[in-house]
Amino acid sequence: MKIGIVGLGRMGANISRRLMRAEHECVVFDKSADTVKDLQKDGATGVGDLAAMIKALEAPRAVWVMLPSGHITEETIEALAGLMDKDDVIIDGGNTFYKDDIRRAATLRKKFIHYLDVGTSGGIWGIERGYCMMIGGEADVVKRLDPIFKSLAPGIGTIEKTPDRDGKDPRAEQGYIHAGPVGAGHFVKMVHNGIEYGLMQAYAEGFDVLRNKFSTDLPEDHRFELNLADIAEVWRRGSVVSSWLLDLTASALAKDEQLTNYTGYVEDSGEGRWTIEAAIEEAVPAEVLTASLFARFRSRKEHTFGEKMLSAMRQGFGGHIEQGHDTGKKGS
Amino acid sequence: MKIGIVGLGRMGANISRRLMRAEHECVVFDKSADTVKDLQKDGATGVGDLAAMIKALEAPRAVWVMLPSGHITEETIEALAGLMDKDDVIIDGGNTFYKDDIRRAATLRKKFIHYLDVGTSGGIWGIERGYCMMIGGEADVVKRLDPIFKSLAPGIGTIEKTPDRDGKDPRAEQGYIHAGPVGAGHFVKMVHNGIEYGLMQAYAEGFDVLRNKFSTDLPEDHRFELNLADIAEVWRRGSVVSSWLLDLTASALAKDEQLTNYTGYVEDSGEGRWTIEAAIEEAVPAEVLTASLFARFRSRKEHTFGEKMLSAMRQGFGGHIEQGHDTGKKGS
Amino acid sequence: MKIGIVGLGRMGANISRRLMRAEHECVVFDKSADTVKDLQKDGATGVGDLAAMIKALEAPRAVWVMLPSGHITEETIEALAGLMDKDDVIIDGGNTFYKDDIRRAATLRKKFIHYLDVGTSGGIWGIERGYCMMIGGEADVVKRLDPIFKSLAPGIGTIEKTPDRDGKDPRAEQGYIHAGPVGAGHFVKMVHNGIEYGLMQAYAEGFDVLRNKFSTDLPEDHRFELNLADIAEVWRRGSVVSSWLLDLTASALAKDEQLTNYTGYVEDSGEGRWTIEAAIEEAVPAEVLTASLFARFRSRKEHTFGEKMLSAMRQGFGGHIEQGHDTGKKGS
Amino acid sequence: MKIGIVGLGRMGANISRRLMRAEHECVVFDKSADTVKDLQKDGATGVGDLAAMIKALEAPRAVWVMLPSGHITEETIEALAGLMDKDDVIIDGGNTFYKDDIRRAATLRKKFIHYLDVGTSGGIWGIERGYCMMIGGEADVVKRLDPIFKSLAPGIGTIEKTPDRDGKDPRAEQGYIHAGPVGAGHFVKMVHNGIEYGLMQAYAEGFDVLRNKFSTDLPEDHRFELNLADIAEVWRRGSVVSSWLLDLTASALAKDEQLTNYTGYVEDSGEGRWTIEAAIEEAVPAEVLTASLFARFRSRKEHTFGEKMLSAMRQGFGGHIEQGHDTGKKGS
């Protein structure tokens, strides 16, 4: 198929390359002309603006927008809509908030332009492993673009078949699903990321408990100096906690068991936050997902004001004066 | 009554003074001779060691031990037990772990020495306000010492009477209770402190949300520069969240709304930890009490190793490089 | 002063009564004619619709809207705005989301109508104790209505003065504050309720730990049958955890230590949810406030689907078959 | 090698079988004679009591105890120690608390009997996939039993090699490690299970958010009826959250998307609890691991007493009467 791709960052460029390897034709645009040239070398048709892209594609067109969520995605979609014809399709492959998808699609529908939201997981590994995709939108439009999704997806590969799946949608085993109407794709991807935070934090806390088992505040015969790299490695084999995130952890610890290159300052992205908001809207308790998000918030602060308040109260009722640094010991 | 007091720190000295004001006779001992002299000036009989104390008291004796929990309390009680006679009473007024009370009392019982565990709340304010006491031990021994407890307790004072308490134990309204057998006093005090952590953290988080409402990361028309001192003050009057801890908060904020004298490093004591262990033993979910304890643990660290692991994983799957300091903004 | 009051539910009716006791004139309206009649007996001027209310007031008018947050409040304010003149004031005393305040005020500003948002705490006790008020809006409009706020507020009363408040806004000590621009009043009230959830949950968990100390799953010499009513009572006197919420708890437990009239199903209102959303917007960790909200969500479910998933996984890796009811014992 | 195996439950029997497949000789004992006979059919030497087992083995002997943690394991080890000679080895392959290991090994050391603690993960899949083992004890004893561990472990298999592991202990890649001195094996396994709880809860909460997205309390255009079985399946392929636990989840959902066979009552075992206690001893915040444990506690209760207290307080300050069942709607 022929498809337009707007945004050639790490994700957009690799998606283009994976599509071209599967013999699809990619018409690509990025605000950086150099990036466009790089893709041209790999076989893409580069264009200088959106109008040129629309011209280079045949109706009904499909344009995959792969930009940071927010203003830039919003504006690009508006601009595309202004250039497109009835029955064309805009695909938002970024990390858009699903309520924005619903709003946008309603606007585009008036112009008979279709909209698909595609939650895309795979990161820097996607070009080789394939991308796991969760798609929202009209069923026939999703079907029309099936060749694109099929090529981007990892495929069945060597992963063991899940028993009892006979008669179920075979696309899931290929690595992509039609999750539901517009918004459903990004919603499922959002929750995916929420879970990701929880999984990561579970490992992080567990390894913290392992590492601090050598603390001099513990009785000497209860101290262990554990080899975290070996522990991560052994858990990859036959244990209940094996996972891809554990593979990555084992790899990082094999390189440097102290992780000295990391400050411990951890960013979060919108999906983690939106997942909690969705849980609250649905009145679903989501303690672990929330704690994972808050741990990241806390990691970015030297101290909270609230912590100072705790000390002020302790002084107020007990005359306690706090120390200035961690001894690991219990207070008075 | 005549009573021995061992340990003349802030709590022990003030307890002695409050007892003497109520015309009790205090025989006092502390490893610091100067501290003993100070109390002598206030009317106490100072002694130079435990043997002298035992001599100075009349059988059946009562000795109140008010020392930091742990070895020093343990050793003092053992030494006293070696000097005491049948029917004497040892009172542990410190913050002993209740299982240690149960173990100790079993040993003392063989020598027919009684043991009371008295959880004592009141901090630096107790000498004026009185001490709230939760007592564990044999009912007749608690009764024997009632004059002591009555004098230490705050009494009914100006606090409004709880309706429907007719026919219930009148001691609770005086500010002390016989909670149950040995260990029950310290157990109730332990949970009291666990709750204290939770209450403090609830205020801390709320005020954090208020204070950060002026963050430049928020849209300009959604920013408020709130006066925390006035907010704490107004909530003292007619609001649902009024409490003594809020009074102390209002007082600290009135002095300095920035709380610049506090680093944000917050200690914890054994009771908070033991409360969580009790919850786990009982299979009781105690999310808030635990989160409060963990917030203190986290306040004492620059970063956790687990946070570095999160960054390592993020780099592993997404190529993300973390920034070094908080911009308050969401990550990519 | 003369003021209109729309909505004569528990809060609106009592606010009217407290104002009339202070010699203010109240023009009242409610969709229930009977309720209006009741207030008329107490001295209010009853009217049959909003137009009549506007007519009965003199410019510049002030109308206090005290309705459930949401559509009904929104519609009433729109209707009032259509009837009002330049410089009139609408006061929203309900539990409106502060972003709705900001939006509404911007609309009303075009018609030169003022808007105040007044977060009001005090519940069913307010008529006697007074209402704690957090006010958002223009300073001169807040000042214009000062006689109203002063009369509704609890006043200094018998509550001890906070030291070091000299030179600070004296209104806080009276029980009301001008928190900031429009929205700030409801924002502060919202966080107040968020804290309230946290405080309540801290007590709830602590008493759960106390109550379950009699579980037959514990070793016999570690079991205590504790008197919760007496414990709540004693903590009211001289302890660090004394508060109004504890007073209410003591009162409920004095009536019935088993709390048999309560199912354990617990509602939540918007403020608790919005507080978490604010924390997330500000990247402030708020573990305790969130856990308190989630505990309520969980209280309203027999089981979550997630819990079934846990059992399914446990069967998947370990062949574990779950029991059907709580034995309190640890699993295999 | 020749080895004795005590306890032929699911784990012990399968371990015996996997060892015999690798040409080791197993002398087996179980209190159930039938179970012993079953193993004999598979080639094991069955014995009728521990004395017979000791006789059937040659010095220096090795006996693997695979029994439920607690009294039965304790008694068996004591009995074995009474029968064994200097330099024999007892292996505890169960889920013993690591502090019990340390205590036991100290006792056995006086008799010059060795003790290894082997945390064993693999569940019902271990016989085919192999067992992931974390071993504590003296290095030369661990080395002596290497043929046993090597045969039980999964081996390198088809799992991708972690980069940068050159020069590190090759046993980790085979699926077993010598974690450290006595206790270290069970400690690492304990934390493994703690992490397992966290991972499981993260998935559980995420799927709860997905499933409740069809709630009738949400606005109609924000509702999605999501296919959880397909979502679990698609995430197995190329997504960041792929793991063995997700494979099991996909399998359970493929069988029955409603999970109707599970009540939602979830057990916990000692390791999850001990992990939290270790975190508290080390002053390590472990919010996610704790929340996971508490979610299980809560799953086993109809209601907590704490929840009733919340309702009692709400009635106390606001006159709120709670409803009896979940409408999913926000309260007043």
Short mmCIF file of C-alpha atoms in Angstrom, two decimals, chain C residues 16-227:
data_model
loop_
_atom_site.label_atom_id
_atom_site.label_comp_id
_atom_site.label_asym_id
_atom_site.label_seq_id
_atom_site.Cartn_x
_atom_site.Cartn_y
_atom_site.Cartn_z
CA SER C 16 -30.81 31.32 56.19
CA ARG C 17 -31.72 30.76 59.82
CA ARG C 18 -28.25 31.62 61.11
CA LEU C 19 -28.31 34.82 59.02
CA MET C 20 -31.74 35.81 60.33
CA ARG C 21 -30.65 35.24 63.91
CA ALA C 22 -27.99 37.85 63.14
CA GLU C 23 -30.68 40.27 61.94
CA HIS C 24 -30.06 39.87 58.21
CA GLU C 25 -33.07 39.84 55.86
CA CYS C 26 -33.39 36.68 53.79
CA VAL C 27 -35.42 36.38 50.60
CA VAL C 28 -35.70 32.66 50.01
CA PHE C 29 -36.67 30.36 47.19
CA ASP C 30 -36.87 26.61 46.79
CA LYS C 31 -38.65 24.43 44.26
CA SER C 32 -40.57 23.01 47.21
CA ALA C 33 -43.21 25.54 48.29
CA ASP C 34 -43.53 23.82 51.67
CA THR C 35 -39.91 24.41 52.45
CA VAL C 36 -40.29 28.06 51.58
CA LYS C 37 -43.25 28.27 53.95
CA ASP C 38 -41.19 26.74 56.76
CA LEU C 39 -38.56 29.45 56.38
CA GLN C 40 -41.24 32.13 56.23
CA LYS C 41 -42.35 31.04 59.67
CA ASP C 42 -38.82 31.71 60.83
CA GLY C 43 -38.97 35.23 59.43
CA ALA C 44 -37.80 34.92 55.82
CA THR C 45 -39.48 36.50 52.82
CA GLY C 46 -40.55 33.64 50.60
CA VAL C 47 -40.80 34.01 46.85
CA GLY C 48 -42.24 31.79 44.11
CA ASP C 49 -39.53 32.13 41.50
CA LEU C 50 -36.17 33.71 40.74
CA ALA C 51 -37.72 36.74 39.05
CA ALA C 52 -39.65 37.49 42.22
CA MET C 53 -36.47 37.17 44.22
CA ILE C 54 -34.61 39.64 42.03
CA LYS C 55 -37.51 42.02 42.40
CA ALA C 56 -37.54 41.66 46.18
CA LEU C 57 -33.86 42.56 46.48
CA GLU C 58 -32.28 45.98 46.04
CA ALA C 59 -29.35 46.64 43.72
CA PRO C 60 -26.55 45.82 44.01
CA ARG C 61 -28.10 42.46 44.82
CA ALA C 62 -26.54 39.38 46.34
CA VAL C 63 -27.94 35.90 45.84
CA TRP C 64 -26.48 32.85 47.59
CA VAL C 65 -27.04 29.66 45.60
CA MET C 66 -26.93 26.56 47.80
CA LEU C 67 -27.78 23.64 45.55
CA PRO C 68 -26.25 20.26 44.72
CA SER C 69 -23.24 20.75 42.42
CA GLY C 70 -23.85 20.10 38.73
CA HIS C 71 -26.67 20.87 36.33
CA ILE C 72 -29.10 22.39 38.79
CA THR C 73 -26.55 24.89 40.09
CA GLU C 74 -25.39 25.69 36.56
CA GLU C 75 -28.93 26.35 35.32
CA THR C 76 -29.89 28.42 38.33
CA ILE C 77 -26.86 30.66 37.92
CA GLU C 78 -27.59 31.13 34.23
CA ALA C 79 -31.19 32.04 35.02
CA LEU C 80 -30.12 34.49 37.73
CA ALA C 81 -27.60 36.10 35.39
CA GLY C 82 -30.37 36.68 32.87
CA LEU C 83 -32.37 38.57 35.49
CA MET C 84 -29.59 40.49 37.22
CA ASP C 85 -28.11 43.91 36.66
CA LYS C 86 -24.57 45.19 36.51
CA ASP C 87 -22.71 44.90 39.82
CA ASP C 88 -25.01 42.28 41.30
CA VAL C 89 -23.31 39.27 42.93
CA ILE C 90 -23.94 35.57 42.64
CA ILE C 91 -22.49 33.41 45.43
CA ASP C 92 -22.09 29.70 44.86
CA GLY C 93 -21.96 28.13 48.30
CA GLY C 94 -22.19 24.54 47.07
CA ASN C 95 -19.51 22.01 46.19
CA THR C 96 -18.77 23.19 42.66
CA PHE C 97 -15.62 22.09 40.85
CA TYR C 98 -13.31 25.12 40.89
CA LYS C 99 -12.66 25.02 37.16
CA ASP C 100 -16.39 25.47 36.62
CA ASP C 101 -16.22 28.56 38.85
CA ILE C 102 -13.46 30.03 36.69
CA ARG C 103 -15.41 29.36 33.50
CA ARG C 104 -18.68 30.77 34.89
CA ALA C 105 -17.12 33.90 36.31
CA ALA C 106 -15.53 34.67 32.93
CA THR C 107 -18.98 34.53 31.33
CA LEU C 108 -20.64 36.62 34.03
CA ARG C 109 -17.83 39.20 33.90
CA LYS C 110 -18.95 40.12 30.39
CA LYS C 111 -22.26 41.20 31.91
CA PHE C 112 -20.46 42.92 34.81
CA ILE C 113 -22.02 40.49 37.23
CA HIS C 114 -19.76 39.36 40.06
CA TYR C 115 -19.26 35.81 41.20
CA LEU C 116 -18.01 34.45 44.50
CA ASP C 117 -17.30 30.78 45.20
CA VAL C 118 -17.67 29.93 48.86
CA GLY C 119 -16.53 26.56 50.09
CA THR C 120 -18.61 25.95 53.19
CA SER C 121 -17.78 23.41 55.88
CA GLY C 122 -19.84 22.71 58.93
CA GLY C 123 -22.47 20.20 57.90
CA ILE C 124 -25.45 19.74 60.15
CA TRP C 125 -23.63 21.42 63.02
CA GLY C 126 -23.11 24.71 61.25
CA ILE C 127 -26.28 26.38 62.40
CA GLU C 128 -25.02 26.25 65.99
CA ARG C 129 -21.23 26.10 65.60
CA GLY C 130 -21.08 28.40 62.60
CA TYR C 131 -19.74 27.71 59.13
CA CYS C 132 -16.09 27.66 58.16
CA MET C 133 -15.89 29.49 54.82
CA MET C 134 -13.24 29.66 52.10
CA ILE C 135 -14.06 32.41 49.63
CA GLY C 136 -12.84 33.03 46.09
CA GLY C 137 -13.49 36.22 44.07
CA GLU C 138 -12.73 39.90 43.83
CA ALA C 139 -11.51 41.49 47.05
CA ASP C 140 -13.96 44.41 47.06
CA VAL C 141 -16.94 42.15 46.46
CA VAL C 142 -15.83 39.88 49.29
CA LYS C 143 -15.55 42.98 51.45
CA ARG C 144 -19.02 44.16 50.45
CA LEU C 145 -20.48 40.91 51.72
CA ASP C 146 -18.38 40.82 54.87
CA PRO C 147 -21.42 41.23 57.20
CA ILE C 148 -22.88 38.03 55.76
CA PHE C 149 -19.68 36.02 56.13
CA LYS C 150 -19.02 37.37 59.60
CA SER C 151 -22.46 36.27 60.76
CA LEU C 152 -22.20 32.81 59.26
CA ALA C 153 -18.71 32.19 60.61
CA PRO C 154 -18.17 30.58 64.03
CA GLY C 155 -16.24 33.55 65.38
CA ILE C 156 -13.31 33.33 67.76
CA GLY C 157 -15.30 31.46 70.41
CA THR C 158 -13.43 29.49 73.05
CA ILE C 159 -10.79 28.10 70.71
CA GLU C 160 -7.29 28.99 71.86
CA LYS C 161 -5.54 31.71 69.92
CA THR C 162 -2.70 30.58 67.64
CA PRO C 163 0.52 32.30 68.74
CA ASP C 164 2.41 34.53 66.28
CA ARG C 165 -0.64 35.52 64.25
CA ASP C 166 -0.35 39.21 65.03
CA GLY C 167 -0.63 41.28 61.88
CA LYS C 168 -2.22 38.50 59.87
CA ASP C 169 -5.68 38.63 58.33
CA PRO C 170 -8.06 38.63 61.33
CA ARG C 171 -10.86 37.01 59.33
CA ALA C 172 -9.17 33.59 59.54
CA GLU C 173 -9.65 33.61 63.32
CA GLN C 174 -13.30 34.40 62.82
CA GLY C 175 -13.62 31.33 60.62
CA TYR C 176 -13.58 32.66 57.08
CA ILE C 177 -10.91 33.62 54.58
CA HIS C 178 -10.64 35.31 51.25
CA ALA C 179 -8.58 32.55 49.66
CA GLY C 180 -7.87 34.23 46.32
CA PRO C 181 -9.45 34.90 42.93
CA VAL C 182 -12.54 33.07 41.67
CA GLY C 183 -12.14 29.31 42.11
CA ALA C 184 -9.73 29.59 45.04
CA GLY C 185 -12.53 29.21 47.57
CA HIS C 186 -13.81 25.95 46.19
CA PHE C 187 -10.27 24.77 45.55
CA VAL C 188 -9.34 25.16 49.21
CA LYS C 189 -12.60 23.51 50.27
CA MET C 190 -11.92 20.67 47.84
CA VAL C 191 -8.51 19.98 49.39
CA HIS C 192 -10.15 20.26 52.82
CA ASN C 193 -12.40 17.37 51.88
CA GLY C 194 -9.47 15.43 50.43
CA ILE C 195 -7.70 15.75 53.78
CA GLU C 196 -10.92 14.79 55.54
CA TYR C 197 -10.93 11.47 53.64
CA GLY C 198 -7.35 10.83 54.68
CA LEU C 199 -7.98 11.58 58.34
CA MET C 200 -11.07 9.38 58.39
CA GLN C 201 -9.26 6.48 56.78
CA ALA C 202 -6.36 6.77 59.24
CA TYR C 203 -8.77 6.36 62.15
CA ALA C 204 -10.65 3.59 60.33
CA GLU C 205 -7.51 1.54 59.73
CA GLY C 206 -6.24 2.04 63.25
CA PHE C 207 -9.50 0.90 64.82
CA ASP C 208 -9.51 -2.07 62.45
CA VAL C 209 -6.12 -3.09 63.80
CA LEU C 210 -7.43 -2.71 67.35
CA ARG C 211 -10.58 -4.69 66.70
CA ASN C 212 -8.89 -7.54 64.89
CA LYS C 213 -6.46 -8.01 67.75
CA PHE C 214 -8.97 -10.50 69.11
CA SER C 215 -8.78 -12.70 66.02
CA THR C 216 -8.61 -16.41 66.74
CA ASP C 217 -5.88 -16.67 64.12
CA LEU C 218 -3.46 -14.99 66.50
CA PRO C 219 -1.62 -16.92 69.23
CA GLU C 220 -3.78 -16.92 72.34
CA ASP C 221 -1.43 -14.86 74.53
CA HIS C 222 -1.24 -12.19 71.81
CA ARG C 223 -4.99 -11.63 71.61
CA PHE C 224 -6.66 -8.64 73.26
CA GLU C 225 -10.36 -7.92 73.42
CA LEU C 226 -10.21 -4.14 73.38
CA ASN C 227 -12.97 -1.71 74.27
#
